[in-house]
Coordinates of C-alpha atoms in Angstrom, one line a residue:
Chain A
M1 CA 80.6 -50.5 49.5
R2 CA 78.5 -53.4 48.1
E3 CA 75.5 -52.6 45.6
P4 CA 72.0 -53.4 46.5
E5 CA 70.5 -56.2 45.0
Y6 CA 67.6 -54.7 44.0
I7 CA 67.6 -51.0 42.2
I8 CA 64.3 -50.1 42.8
E9 CA 62.3 -51.5 45.3
I10 CA 58.6 -50.5 46.0
E11 CA 56.1 -51.0 48.6
N12 CA 52.8 -50.2 48.5
L13 CA 52.5 -47.1 46.3
K14 CA 49.7 -45.3 46.1
K15 CA 49.2 -42.2 43.8
Y16 CA 45.7 -40.9 43.6
Y17 CA 44.2 -37.8 41.8
K18 CA 41.0 -36.8 44.0
T19 CA 38.7 -40.1 43.4
V20 CA 41.2 -42.1 40.5
K21 CA 43.4 -44.4 42.5
A22 CA 46.0 -44.2 39.4
V23 CA 47.9 -46.4 41.4
D24 CA 46.3 -48.2 44.1
G25 CA 49.1 -50.0 46.9
I26 CA 51.4 -51.7 44.8
S27 CA 54.8 -53.3 45.3
F28 CA 57.7 -54.7 43.2
K29 CA 61.1 -55.0 43.3
V30 CA 63.3 -54.8 40.0
K31 CA 67.0 -56.4 40.1
R32 CA 70.2 -54.7 38.9
G33 CA 70.9 -55.2 35.5
E34 CA 68.1 -57.0 34.6
L35 CA 65.5 -55.9 31.9
F36 CA 62.2 -55.0 33.8
A37 CA 58.5 -54.9 32.0
F38 CA 55.8 -53.2 33.2
L39 CA 52.7 -53.9 31.4
G40 CA 49.4 -52.5 31.0
V41 CA 47.2 -50.4 29.2
N42 CA 46.4 -46.6 28.9
G43 CA 45.3 -45.6 32.1
A44 CA 46.5 -49.0 34.3
G45 CA 49.3 -46.5 36.3
K46 CA 52.4 -47.5 34.7
S47 CA 53.2 -43.8 33.5
T48 CA 52.2 -42.6 37.3
T49 CA 54.5 -45.0 38.9
I50 CA 57.3 -44.3 36.3
N51 CA 56.4 -40.3 37.1
V52 CA 57.0 -41.5 41.0
I53 CA 60.1 -43.4 40.1
S54 CA 62.0 -40.6 38.4
G55 CA 60.8 -37.7 40.8
I56 CA 58.1 -36.1 38.6
L57 CA 55.1 -37.0 40.7
R58 CA 54.9 -36.7 44.5
K59 CA 53.5 -40.2 46.2
D60 CA 50.8 -40.1 48.6
E61 CA 52.0 -43.2 50.2
G62 CA 54.7 -46.3 50.1
K63 CA 57.8 -46.3 50.1
V64 CA 60.2 -46.2 47.1
E65 CA 63.9 -46.8 47.2
V66 CA 65.5 -45.9 44.0
C67 CA 69.4 -47.0 43.3
G68 CA 69.8 -47.3 47.1
Y69 CA 67.6 -43.8 47.5
D70 CA 64.7 -43.3 49.5
I71 CA 63.4 -40.5 47.5
D72 CA 61.2 -39.0 49.9
K73 CA 64.8 -38.0 52.3
N74 CA 67.3 -38.1 48.7
S75 CA 65.0 -37.8 45.5
A76 CA 68.4 -35.3 43.9
G77 CA 70.4 -38.5 44.7
A78 CA 68.0 -40.7 42.8
R79 CA 67.6 -38.7 40.1
Q80 CA 71.5 -38.1 39.4
K81 CA 71.3 -42.2 38.8
V82 CA 68.1 -42.3 36.5
G83 CA 67.7 -42.1 32.7
V84 CA 64.0 -41.6 31.2
V85 CA 63.5 -42.5 27.8
F86 CA 59.6 -40.4 27.4
Q87 CA 56.6 -41.6 25.3
N88 CA 57.2 -38.2 23.4
S89 CA 60.4 -37.0 22.3
V90 CA 60.7 -34.0 25.2
L91 CA 63.9 -32.3 24.0
D92 CA 64.3 -28.9 22.4
K93 CA 62.7 -29.0 18.9
K94 CA 64.4 -25.9 18.1
L95 CA 67.9 -26.8 19.2
T96 CA 70.7 -28.4 17.2
V97 CA 71.9 -32.4 19.0
Y98 CA 74.7 -31.2 20.3
D99 CA 73.3 -28.0 22.5
N100 CA 70.2 -30.7 23.8
L101 CA 72.5 -32.7 24.9
K102 CA 74.9 -30.2 26.3
Y103 CA 72.0 -28.6 28.3
R104 CA 70.9 -31.8 29.3
A105 CA 74.5 -32.8 30.5
N106 CA 75.0 -29.7 32.1
L107 CA 72.0 -30.6 34.6
Y108 CA 74.1 -33.5 35.9
G109 CA 76.9 -31.4 36.9
I110 CA 78.6 -32.4 33.7
F111 CA 80.5 -29.5 31.9
G112 CA 83.4 -29.0 29.4
E113 CA 85.5 -31.7 28.8
Q114 CA 84.1 -34.4 31.1
F115 CA 81.0 -33.3 28.5
K116 CA 83.1 -33.3 25.4
S117 CA 84.3 -37.4 26.3
R118 CA 80.7 -37.9 27.4
L119 CA 79.5 -36.6 24.2
N120 CA 82.1 -38.6 21.9
C121 CA 81.3 -41.8 23.9
I122 CA 77.5 -41.3 23.4
S123 CA 78.1 -40.0 20.0
D124 CA 79.9 -43.1 18.6
M125 CA 77.3 -45.7 20.4
F126 CA 74.6 -43.8 19.0
D127 CA 75.8 -43.0 15.5
L128 CA 75.0 -39.1 16.1
S129 CA 78.2 -37.8 14.6
Q130 CA 76.9 -36.6 11.2
I131 CA 73.9 -35.3 13.1
L132 CA 75.2 -33.3 15.9
K133 CA 75.1 -29.7 14.4
R134 CA 71.0 -30.7 12.8
P135 CA 68.0 -28.9 14.6
L136 CA 66.0 -31.7 16.2
E137 CA 63.3 -30.5 14.3
K138 CA 64.7 -31.9 11.4
L139 CA 65.6 -35.2 12.4
S140 CA 63.9 -38.3 11.4
G141 CA 61.6 -40.4 14.0
G142 CA 64.4 -43.2 14.1
Q143 CA 67.0 -40.6 14.6
K144 CA 65.3 -38.4 17.3
R145 CA 64.7 -41.9 19.1
R146 CA 68.4 -42.3 19.5
V147 CA 68.8 -38.6 20.1
D148 CA 66.0 -39.2 23.2
I149 CA 68.1 -42.4 24.6
A150 CA 71.5 -40.8 24.3
R151 CA 70.0 -37.7 25.8
A152 CA 68.8 -40.2 28.7
L153 CA 72.3 -42.0 29.0
I154 CA 74.3 -38.8 28.7
H155 CA 74.9 -39.0 32.5
K156 CA 75.7 -42.2 32.7
P157 CA 72.8 -43.6 34.5
E158 CA 72.4 -46.8 36.3
L159 CA 69.1 -47.2 35.6
L160 CA 67.3 -46.7 32.3
I161 CA 63.6 -46.1 32.1
L162 CA 61.8 -46.7 29.0
D163 CA 58.5 -45.4 28.3
E164 CA 57.1 -47.2 25.3
P165 CA 60.2 -45.9 23.7
T166 CA 59.5 -48.0 20.0
T167 CA 56.0 -46.9 19.5
G168 CA 55.4 -45.7 16.4
L169 CA 59.0 -46.6 15.1
D170 CA 59.4 -47.9 12.2
P171 CA 60.9 -52.3 12.3
K172 CA 64.2 -51.4 11.3
T173 CA 64.6 -48.6 14.3
R174 CA 62.7 -50.5 16.4
I175 CA 65.2 -53.0 16.2
T176 CA 68.3 -50.5 15.7
V177 CA 66.8 -49.3 19.6
W178 CA 66.8 -52.6 21.0
N179 CA 70.4 -53.5 19.7
V180 CA 71.6 -50.1 22.0
I181 CA 69.9 -50.4 24.3
E182 CA 71.7 -54.2 24.8
K183 CA 74.7 -53.3 24.2
M184 CA 74.1 -50.8 27.4
R185 CA 73.2 -53.6 29.0
K186 CA 76.1 -55.9 28.5
E187 CA 78.8 -53.4 28.2
E188 CA 77.6 -50.6 31.2
N189 CA 75.5 -53.4 33.6
L190 CA 72.4 -51.1 32.8
T191 CA 68.9 -51.8 34.1
V192 CA 66.3 -51.1 31.8
F193 CA 62.9 -50.5 33.6
L194 CA 60.4 -51.1 30.5
T195 CA 56.8 -50.4 29.2
T196 CA 55.9 -51.4 26.1
H197 CA 52.8 -51.9 23.7
Y198 CA 55.0 -54.6 21.7
M199 CA 54.4 -58.0 23.1
E200 CA 57.2 -59.2 21.4
E201 CA 59.8 -56.6 23.3
S202 CA 58.0 -57.9 27.1
S203 CA 58.8 -61.5 26.0
V204 CA 62.6 -61.0 26.4
A205 CA 62.0 -59.0 29.5
D206 CA 63.9 -60.9 32.4
Y207 CA 60.6 -60.3 35.3
V208 CA 57.3 -58.8 33.6
V209 CA 54.2 -56.7 36.0
I210 CA 51.0 -56.5 35.0
L211 CA 49.3 -53.5 35.6
D212 CA 45.5 -53.1 35.8
S213 CA 43.8 -50.1 37.1
G214 CA 46.4 -49.4 39.6
K215 CA 46.8 -52.5 40.8
I216 CA 49.3 -55.6 40.0
V217 CA 47.1 -58.0 38.7
S218 CA 50.1 -60.5 37.7
Q219 CA 54.1 -60.8 37.8
G220 CA 56.5 -63.7 37.1
T221 CA 59.4 -64.1 34.3
P222 CA 57.9 -64.6 30.7
H223 CA 58.4 -68.2 31.2
K224 CA 56.3 -68.4 34.2
L225 CA 53.3 -66.1 32.9
K226 CA 53.2 -68.1 29.8
S227 CA 53.0 -71.2 31.6
D228 CA 50.5 -70.0 34.0
Y229 CA 48.1 -68.3 32.0
S230 CA 48.8 -68.8 28.0
S231 CA 47.7 -71.2 25.8
D232 CA 49.1 -73.3 22.9
F233 CA 47.1 -73.2 19.6
L234 CA 47.1 -76.0 16.9
R235 CA 47.4 -74.3 13.4
I236 CA 45.6 -77.2 10.4
Y237 CA 45.8 -75.9 7.1
K238 CA 44.4 -79.3 5.6
N239 CA 41.1 -80.7 6.4
I240 CA 39.5 -77.9 7.7
E241 CA 36.5 -78.8 7.7
A242 CA 36.1 -82.1 9.4
A243 CA 38.8 -80.8 12.1
E244 CA 36.6 -77.6 12.9
K245 CA 33.5 -79.7 13.0
Y246 CA 35.3 -82.3 15.5
F247 CA 36.9 -79.9 17.7
S248 CA 33.8 -77.9 17.7
S249 CA 31.8 -80.9 19.2
K250 CA 34.9 -81.2 21.9
G251 CA 33.9 -78.0 23.1
R252 CA 37.3 -76.5 21.8
N253 CA 37.4 -72.4 20.7
C254 CA 38.0 -72.4 16.7
K255 CA 38.5 -69.8 14.7
R256 CA 39.3 -69.9 10.6
V257 CA 42.2 -67.4 9.8
H258 CA 42.6 -67.2 6.4
D259 CA 43.3 -70.3 4.9
R260 CA 44.0 -71.9 8.3
L261 CA 41.9 -73.6 11.7
E262 CA 42.9 -72.3 15.0
V263 CA 42.1 -74.5 17.7
E264 CA 43.1 -73.4 21.3
F265 CA 44.5 -75.8 24.2
E266 CA 45.7 -75.5 27.5
N267 CA 48.8 -76.9 26.8
T268 CA 50.7 -79.2 24.6
E269 CA 50.1 -82.8 26.2
Q270 CA 45.9 -82.4 25.0
I271 CA 47.1 -81.8 21.3
S272 CA 49.8 -85.1 21.6
E273 CA 46.8 -86.6 22.7
E274 CA 44.4 -85.4 20.1
I275 CA 47.2 -86.5 17.3
K276 CA 47.2 -90.1 18.7
L277 CA 43.3 -90.0 18.5
Q278 CA 42.8 -88.3 15.3
P279 CA 45.8 -88.7 13.1
Q280 CA 43.8 -88.7 9.9
L281 CA 43.5 -84.8 10.8
F282 CA 47.1 -84.1 11.4
T283 CA 48.3 -84.1 7.9
D284 CA 49.2 -80.4 7.8
F285 CA 49.6 -78.7 11.0
E286 CA 51.6 -76.8 13.4
V287 CA 51.7 -76.2 17.0
V288 CA 52.5 -72.2 18.1
K289 CA 53.1 -71.7 22.3
G290 CA 51.3 -68.7 23.5
D291 CA 52.7 -65.5 23.8
M292 CA 52.4 -62.5 25.7
D293 CA 49.4 -60.9 24.3
N294 CA 47.6 -64.1 25.1
V295 CA 49.0 -63.8 28.5
F296 CA 47.8 -59.6 29.1
L297 CA 44.4 -61.3 27.5
K298 CA 43.8 -63.8 30.1
V299 CA 45.3 -62.1 33.1
T300 CA 43.0 -58.2 32.4
G301 CA 40.5 -59.4 30.0
K302 CA 42.3 -56.5 27.7
Q303 CA 43.6 -56.8 24.4
L304 CA 46.9 -54.7 24.9
K305 CA 47.0 -53.7 21.1
D306 CA 43.8 -52.4 20.5
V307 CA 44.5 -49.6 23.3
Chain B
M1 CA 78.3 -23.8 42.7
Q2 CA 77.7 -26.4 41.2
E3 CA 74.1 -25.1 41.7
L4 CA 75.0 -21.9 40.5
R5 CA 76.3 -23.4 36.7
K6 CA 73.3 -25.3 36.6
F7 CA 71.4 -22.0 36.7
V8 CA 73.3 -20.6 34.2
S9 CA 73.5 -23.4 31.8
L10 CA 69.5 -23.2 32.1
V11 CA 69.5 -20.0 31.6
Q12 CA 71.3 -20.0 28.0
R13 CA 69.4 -22.8 27.0
N14 CA 66.0 -20.9 27.5
I15 CA 67.6 -17.7 26.0
K16 CA 68.7 -19.8 23.3
T17 CA 65.3 -21.6 22.7
F18 CA 63.8 -18.2 22.6
F19 CA 65.6 -16.7 19.9
K20 CA 65.8 -19.8 17.9
D21 CA 62.5 -19.6 17.3
K22 CA 62.5 -17.0 14.8
M23 CA 58.6 -16.5 14.5
I24 CA 58.5 -15.9 17.9
F25 CA 61.5 -13.7 18.1
F26 CA 59.7 -11.4 15.1
V27 CA 56.4 -11.0 16.4
S28 CA 57.9 -10.0 19.8
M29 CA 60.5 -7.7 17.6
I30 CA 57.7 -6.6 15.1
T31 CA 55.1 -5.5 17.8
P32 CA 57.1 -2.6 19.1
L33 CA 58.6 -1.4 16.1
V34 CA 54.5 -1.7 14.2
M35 CA 53.1 0.4 17.0
L36 CA 56.4 2.5 16.3
V37 CA 54.9 3.5 12.7
L38 CA 51.2 3.2 13.6
F39 CA 52.2 6.3 16.1
S40 CA 54.8 8.2 13.7
T41 CA 52.1 7.9 11.2
F42 CA 48.8 8.4 12.2
L43 CA 49.7 10.6 15.8
R44 CA 52.2 12.7 15.2
S45 CA 51.1 15.0 13.9
V46 CA 48.4 15.2 16.6
Y47 CA 51.1 15.6 19.6
V48 CA 53.2 17.8 17.7
N49 CA 50.2 20.2 16.3
S50 CA 48.9 19.6 20.2
I51 CA 53.1 20.9 21.4
K52 CA 52.7 24.0 18.9
D53 CA 49.5 25.4 20.9
I54 CA 51.2 24.7 24.3
C55 CA 53.7 27.2 22.8
A56 CA 51.8 29.3 20.9
A57 CA 49.4 30.1 24.2
F58 CA 53.0 31.3 25.5
N59 CA 53.8 33.4 22.2
M60 CA 56.5 31.3 21.4
V61 CA 56.6 29.8 17.7
A62 CA 59.0 26.8 18.5
D63 CA 61.3 25.1 15.8
N64 CA 59.2 22.4 13.6
K65 CA 62.1 19.6 14.3
L66 CA 62.2 20.1 17.6
L67 CA 58.6 19.7 18.1
E68 CA 59.1 16.4 15.7
G69 CA 61.7 15.4 18.2
F70 CA 59.8 15.9 21.6
A71 CA 56.6 14.4 19.9
G72 CA 58.9 11.3 19.1
A73 CA 60.4 10.7 22.7
W74 CA 56.8 10.8 24.0
L75 CA 56.5 8.1 21.5
I76 CA 59.1 6.2 22.1
S77 CA 58.7 6.3 26.1
S78 CA 55.0 5.1 25.3
I79 CA 56.2 2.5 22.9
L80 CA 59.0 1.5 25.4
S81 CA 57.1 0.8 28.3
V82 CA 54.1 -0.4 27.4
S83 CA 57.0 -3.2 25.2
S84 CA 58.1 -3.9 29.2
V85 CA 55.2 -5.6 29.6
T86 CA 54.4 -7.3 26.3
V87 CA 57.4 -8.5 25.3
A88 CA 57.6 -9.9 28.8
F89 CA 54.7 -11.5 28.0
C90 CA 55.7 -12.7 24.5
S91 CA 59.1 -14.1 26.1
N92 CA 57.6 -16.5 28.5
T93 CA 56.6 -18.9 25.7
V94 CA 59.6 -20.6 26.9
I95 CA 58.4 -21.5 30.0
V96 CA 54.3 -22.3 28.0
N97 CA 56.0 -24.6 25.7
D98 CA 58.1 -26.8 28.0
K99 CA 55.1 -27.1 30.0
T100 CA 52.6 -27.9 27.2
E101 CA 55.1 -30.1 25.4
G102 CA 56.2 -31.7 28.9
N103 CA 60.1 -30.6 28.3
L104 CA 59.4 -29.5 32.0
N105 CA 59.3 -33.1 33.5
D106 CA 62.6 -33.9 31.0
L107 CA 64.5 -30.6 33.4
L108 CA 62.8 -32.0 36.3
I109 CA 64.1 -35.6 36.3
S110 CA 67.3 -34.6 36.7
P111 CA 68.9 -33.8 39.7
V112 CA 68.7 -30.3 39.9
R113 CA 66.5 -28.0 42.1
K114 CA 62.8 -26.7 40.8
T115 CA 63.5 -23.6 42.4
T116 CA 66.7 -23.5 40.3
V117 CA 64.5 -24.2 37.3
S118 CA 61.6 -21.7 38.2
L119 CA 64.6 -19.2 38.6
S120 CA 65.9 -19.7 35.2
Y121 CA 62.9 -19.2 33.9
Y122 CA 62.5 -15.5 35.1
A123 CA 66.1 -14.5 34.6
S124 CA 66.3 -16.2 31.0
N125 CA 62.6 -13.7 30.5
F126 CA 64.4 -11.0 32.4
A127 CA 67.4 -11.0 29.5
V128 CA 65.5 -12.0 26.4
T129 CA 63.1 -8.9 27.2
F130 CA 66.3 -7.0 27.7
I131 CA 67.7 -7.8 24.3
V132 CA 64.0 -7.5 22.8
M133 CA 63.5 -4.1 24.4
F134 CA 67.4 -2.6 23.6
G135 CA 66.8 -3.6 20.1
V136 CA 63.9 -1.4 19.9
L137 CA 65.3 1.4 22.0
V138 CA 68.0 1.1 19.1
V139 CA 65.4 1.9 16.7
G140 CA 64.1 4.6 18.6
F141 CA 67.2 6.2 18.9
I142 CA 67.9 6.1 15.2
Y143 CA 64.0 7.6 14.7
L144 CA 64.9 10.8 17.2
G145 CA 68.4 11.0 15.6
I146 CA 66.4 11.7 12.3
F147 CA 63.8 14.1 14.0
G148 CA 66.3 15.8 16.5
W149 CA 68.5 14.4 19.3
H150 CA 68.3 16.5 22.4
I151 CA 68.6 14.0 25.0
P152 CA 71.6 14.5 27.4
V153 CA 74.0 11.4 28.3
G154 CA 72.7 11.7 32.0
D155 CA 68.8 11.1 31.0
L156 CA 70.2 8.6 28.4
F157 CA 71.6 6.8 31.5
M158 CA 68.1 7.1 33.5
I159 CA 66.3 5.8 30.2
L160 CA 68.5 2.3 30.9
I161 CA 67.4 2.4 34.7
D162 CA 64.1 3.4 33.7
M163 CA 63.6 0.7 30.6
V164 CA 65.6 -2.2 34.0
C165 CA 63.2 -1.4 36.1
A166 CA 60.4 -1.3 34.1
I167 CA 61.1 -4.7 32.4
L168 CA 61.8 -5.8 36.4
F169 CA 57.9 -4.9 36.6
G170 CA 56.7 -6.4 33.3
T171 CA 58.8 -9.7 33.7
L172 CA 57.4 -10.5 37.4
L173 CA 53.9 -9.7 36.5
S174 CA 54.4 -11.4 32.9
G175 CA 55.9 -14.5 35.3
I176 CA 53.2 -14.4 37.9
I177 CA 50.3 -14.9 35.3
V178 CA 52.2 -17.2 33.6
N179 CA 52.8 -19.3 36.9
C180 CA 49.4 -19.0 38.2
F181 CA 46.9 -19.4 35.3
I182 CA 48.9 -20.3 32.3
S183 CA 50.0 -23.8 30.9
K184 CA 48.9 -23.9 27.1
Q185 CA 50.1 -21.9 24.2
G186 CA 46.5 -20.6 23.1
V187 CA 45.6 -19.1 26.2
A188 CA 48.9 -17.4 26.6
S189 CA 48.4 -15.9 23.4
A190 CA 45.2 -14.8 24.0
V191 CA 46.3 -12.9 27.6
S192 CA 49.8 -11.2 25.6
G193 CA 47.0 -10.0 23.1
L194 CA 44.3 -8.8 25.6
V195 CA 47.5 -7.2 28.0
S196 CA 49.0 -5.5 24.8
S197 CA 45.4 -3.7 23.9
M198 CA 44.8 -2.9 27.2
Y199 CA 48.4 -2.2 29.2
G200 CA 48.9 1.0 27.1
F201 CA 45.3 2.7 27.9
I202 CA 45.8 1.7 31.8
C203 CA 49.4 3.3 31.8
G204 CA 48.6 6.1 30.2
A205 CA 50.6 5.1 27.4
Y206 CA 48.5 5.6 24.5
M207 CA 47.0 8.9 25.2
P208 CA 48.6 11.0 28.0
I209 CA 46.3 10.4 31.4
S210 CA 45.8 13.9 31.4
Q211 CA 43.2 14.2 28.7
F212 CA 41.0 11.4 30.7
G213 CA 38.5 12.7 33.4
K214 CA 39.5 13.2 37.0
G215 CA 38.9 10.0 38.6
L216 CA 39.9 7.9 36.2
R217 CA 43.0 10.0 35.9
D218 CA 43.5 9.7 39.4
L219 CA 42.6 6.1 39.5
L220 CA 45.3 5.4 36.8
A221 CA 47.9 7.1 38.7
C222 CA 47.6 5.1 41.0
L223 CA 49.2 2.4 39.2
P224 CA 52.9 1.3 39.6
G225 CA 52.8 0.7 35.3
T226 CA 52.0 4.5 35.1
H227 CA 54.6 5.9 37.5
S228 CA 57.4 3.5 35.1
V229 CA 55.5 5.5 31.8
C230 CA 56.0 8.8 33.5
V231 CA 59.4 8.5 35.0
M232 CA 60.6 7.0 31.2
R233 CA 58.6 9.9 29.8
L234 CA 60.8 12.5 32.3
H235 CA 64.0 11.2 30.8
F236 CA 63.3 11.1 27.2
M237 CA 61.5 14.0 26.9
S238 CA 63.7 16.7 29.4
G239 CA 66.0 17.3 27.1
Y240 CA 63.4 19.0 24.6
I241 CA 61.4 21.0 27.2
N242 CA 65.2 22.2 28.4
I243 CA 65.7 23.4 24.9
L244 CA 62.4 25.0 24.7
A245 CA 62.4 26.5 27.8
E246 CA 65.8 28.2 26.6
K247 CA 64.8 29.3 23.5
G248 CA 62.2 31.3 25.4
L249 CA 59.1 29.1 26.8
P250 CA 58.3 30.3 30.3
A251 CA 58.5 28.5 33.7
E252 CA 54.2 27.9 32.9
G253 CA 55.0 26.9 29.3
V254 CA 57.0 24.3 30.6
K255 CA 54.9 23.3 33.4
A256 CA 52.0 23.1 30.8
L257 CA 54.0 20.6 28.8
K258 CA 55.3 18.3 31.2
D259 CA 51.8 18.3 32.7
G260 CA 49.8 17.5 29.4
F261 CA 52.3 14.6 28.8
D262 CA 53.0 12.8 31.6
A263 CA 56.0 14.0 32.4
N264 CA 54.2 15.3 35.4
L265 CA 52.0 12.7 38.2
Y266 CA 49.4 14.2 39.8
I267 CA 47.2 12.0 42.7
G268 CA 44.2 14.1 43.7
G269 CA 45.8 17.3 42.2
K270 CA 49.3 16.7 44.5
Y271 CA 52.5 16.5 42.7
I272 CA 54.2 13.4 42.5
P273 CA 58.1 13.6 42.8
V274 CA 60.1 11.7 40.3
G275 CA 61.9 9.8 43.6
V276 CA 58.1 8.6 44.6
M277 CA 57.4 7.4 41.5
Y278 CA 60.5 5.3 41.4
G279 CA 59.5 4.2 45.2
V280 CA 56.4 2.8 43.8
L281 CA 57.3 1.2 41.1
L282 CA 60.4 -0.7 43.0
G283 CA 57.8 -1.1 45.7
A284 CA 55.6 -2.9 43.5
C285 CA 58.6 -5.1 42.2
A286 CA 58.8 -5.8 45.6
V287 CA 55.4 -7.1 46.5
L288 CA 55.6 -9.1 42.7
L289 CA 58.4 -10.5 43.8
A290 CA 57.4 -11.6 47.1
A291 CA 54.0 -12.8 45.6
Y292 CA 56.5 -14.8 42.9
V293 CA 58.6 -16.6 45.0
L294 CA 55.0 -17.3 47.4
I295 CA 53.7 -19.2 44.5
L296 CA 56.7 -21.1 43.4
Y297 CA 57.2 -22.2 47.3
L298 CA 53.4 -22.8 47.6
K299 CA 53.1 -24.5 44.0
G300 CA 56.5 -26.5 44.8
K301 CA 54.9 -27.9 48.0
R302 CA 51.4 -29.0 46.5
M303 CA 53.5 -30.1 43.2
H304 CA 51.3 -32.6 41.7

């Protein structure tokens, strides 16, 4: 049977908690095999949406299809094909890594030899062999996160949901986590549904949806979002006083950051024009393209890092 | 079949999680043992003297070791009856932790039925309570062995049945309360403490209900917990009472002992036969089970 092009299809999803509209009529689709990023501040509705997709929460309205299953008709079928890495580790702290993986695998109908074979595979992938016999509570933050992801992948899901998977991790572990996810995407055609506070993580996504107060406020590829919403920044390192005076007089948004002046432009062409007009101001400078932080700020009026 | 294997796996996971938490295991095990020490230190002599007085009223001087054993049997039956409820509350820690720490969500995202998860909590709670209580029972038997063992094999078997009935009652009661009202560890500890301190008095385990006023005595005698205590007492103490009878305690003396130490139960002055006590206890379990299933069903329908 041919697999559907979209692994998630959501139409007009609504979830209210009394008067709070946690998710208010959102619609989007996630293509099979892509890295999909879901952005929003705390309370935007990201976790509620994830909980509906993963079968923890019941929706109020709308249609949700996951891995070809309508969750109203066959939620268990969808759950068999979805792996979730929660924001905080939700494994059993007192149990060993082995026991955690065994008991969770059992819930997907993976027992005995089948489990051992899958464990070997996942253990190699995440370098778990040295820590299999250790209780989860004795592991470092990075090791725990590796186990969390291993647990989410123990049943070979088609869709991996990552709810802020690298929050609180050191940079080295973040890179390790992402390397593993990338490997899984390439080798097993895994679709990754990601929520994150790190904009550099969302900038490598294939598609981004920005959520605010339960509604989708923008969506598209990172390139399109940057083109549509973000600014370019001119950084000037010499003649700062003169440059600030000049660009302020032209009504440009200027900001001193340590040893440089940062001036905001709508696009790179405007900067080229200024270089031609005032070449004496451009003895030491660089042009920086706007990032996803900038997009998020423009779209929602909120700074994602601060929340 | 697959769902049954998942159920068994969940039960194993819950039991292992409980026993791996040494602190919780220690607390659940130590509570009945502390009660045993406190009882035997402060109350044993009171009860031995009380039995002596009853025997003396019928012109009988009983062997002190036999009386010590009788008092011990009364104490152990009390402790086991109370523990069936207090340990059951304590062993609900796994479900409360799963709720508060989000582990429950990790189970619910898997293709396992919610009822399977809920029933696994009940089954593991029953198993954990049974294991802990069995440990307490063994300690109790050692205690009785030291002070004088007079429990026939038939009663020994009945004591195990009584214990299973008591655990069934305690785990269903605690399961309903935890499922309905508790989702935080602090609340669970508070409720557990409250139950531990109250239940022993309510079911007549800390003091024989024969010593209470008539109104209160009749009220407490209507509660299923009291019936659980009485059947347990009867099987713990009947061996000792039979020896006393063989050694010359008349039938009135036997009745006085049984009445005074709650091996006989009366409501409104009417004697309640043992079969009726089991009926009340198992009937209460059936009602609690129905309530438990109904709560799970309603929670499942209303979930989130």
